[in-house]
XYZ file of C-alpha atoms in Angstrom:
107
model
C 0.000 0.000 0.000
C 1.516 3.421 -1.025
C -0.048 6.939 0.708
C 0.376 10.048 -2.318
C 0.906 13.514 -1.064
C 0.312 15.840 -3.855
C 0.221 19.498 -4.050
C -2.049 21.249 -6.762
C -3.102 24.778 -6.925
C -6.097 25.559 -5.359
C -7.127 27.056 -9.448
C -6.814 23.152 -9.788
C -7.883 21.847 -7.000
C -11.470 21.256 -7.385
C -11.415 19.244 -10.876
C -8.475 17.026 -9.321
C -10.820 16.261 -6.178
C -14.040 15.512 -8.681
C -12.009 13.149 -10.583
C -10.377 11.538 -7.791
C -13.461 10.240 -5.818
C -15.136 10.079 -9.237
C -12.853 7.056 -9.720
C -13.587 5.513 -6.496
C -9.810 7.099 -4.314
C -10.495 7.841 -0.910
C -8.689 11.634 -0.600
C -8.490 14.175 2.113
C -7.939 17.939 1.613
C -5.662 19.863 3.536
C -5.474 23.462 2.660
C -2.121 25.082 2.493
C 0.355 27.872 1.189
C 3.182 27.879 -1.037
C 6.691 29.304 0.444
C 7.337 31.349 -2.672
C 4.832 33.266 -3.842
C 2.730 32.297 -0.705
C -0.230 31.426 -2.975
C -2.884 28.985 -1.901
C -2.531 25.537 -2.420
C -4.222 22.072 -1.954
C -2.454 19.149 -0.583
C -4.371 16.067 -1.104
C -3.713 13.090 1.088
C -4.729 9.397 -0.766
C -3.868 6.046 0.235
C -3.990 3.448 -2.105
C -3.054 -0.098 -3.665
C 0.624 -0.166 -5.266
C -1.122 -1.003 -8.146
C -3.516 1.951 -8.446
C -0.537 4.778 -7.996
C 0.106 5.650 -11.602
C -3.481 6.142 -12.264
C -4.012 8.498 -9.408
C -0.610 10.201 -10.917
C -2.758 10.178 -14.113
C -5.374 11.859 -13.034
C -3.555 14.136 -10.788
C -1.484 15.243 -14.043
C -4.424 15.624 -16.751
C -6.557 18.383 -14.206
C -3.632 20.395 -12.792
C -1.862 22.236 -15.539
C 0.701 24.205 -15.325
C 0.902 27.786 -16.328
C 2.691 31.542 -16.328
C 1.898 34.381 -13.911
C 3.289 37.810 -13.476
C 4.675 38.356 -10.227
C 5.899 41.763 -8.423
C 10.171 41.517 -7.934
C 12.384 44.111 -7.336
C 16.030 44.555 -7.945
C 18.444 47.131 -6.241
C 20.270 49.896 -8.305
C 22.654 50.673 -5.312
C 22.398 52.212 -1.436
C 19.200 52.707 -1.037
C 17.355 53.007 -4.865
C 15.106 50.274 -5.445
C 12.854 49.633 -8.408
C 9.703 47.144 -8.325
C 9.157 45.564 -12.067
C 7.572 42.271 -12.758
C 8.659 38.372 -13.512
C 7.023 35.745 -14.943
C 7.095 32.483 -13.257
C 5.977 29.190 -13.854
C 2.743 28.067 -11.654
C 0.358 25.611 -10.930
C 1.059 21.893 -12.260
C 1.322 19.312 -8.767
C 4.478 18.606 -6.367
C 3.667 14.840 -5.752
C 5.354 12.123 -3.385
C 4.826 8.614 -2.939
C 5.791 6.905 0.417
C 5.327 3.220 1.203
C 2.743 2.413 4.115
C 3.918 -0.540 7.271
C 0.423 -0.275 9.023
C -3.489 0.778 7.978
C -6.283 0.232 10.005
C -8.828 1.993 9.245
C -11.412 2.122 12.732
């Protein structure tokens, strides 16, 4: 038995949770933030047979896609002179890891 962490934007976070338990994956939803551009997030919590991980991974990658965003940076043009201008990162998509489980009981 494996237990998936994966980490979707919260943009995504909805269609990844309908598909999920729409194919029969027991998943809990934990809301958190990013550490970078402290943006909302979804870290979903499923526990499954070893044989059912790369179809969770399946689903998890066709309903969280990744995409660009303009984001506020600032550079330094010596003591004291600052300017703001913006950066475009790369967002969205899903952090996932698979761990192996010793125990379940589910009471």
């Amino acid at each position: 038995m494996k237990l998936i962490f994966a980490i979707v934007s919260n943009d995504d976070s909805s269609k990844v949770a309908k598909h999920l338990t729409s194919h029969k994956f027991s998943v809990t939803k934990l809301a958190t933030t990013g550490g970078f551009l402290m943006a909302g997030n979804t870290t979903f919590i499923i526990g499954t047979e070893d044989d059912k991980v790369d179809e969770v991974i399946a689903i998890i990658g066709r309903h969280s896609k990744k995409r660009t965003q303009m984001v506020p940076s600032s550079a330094s043009y010596g003591v004291g002179m600052y300017t703001s201008f913006p950066v475009e990162v790369q967002v969205g998509g899903a952090t996932i890891f698979v761990v192996d489980i010793e125990r379940f009981e589910k009471l």
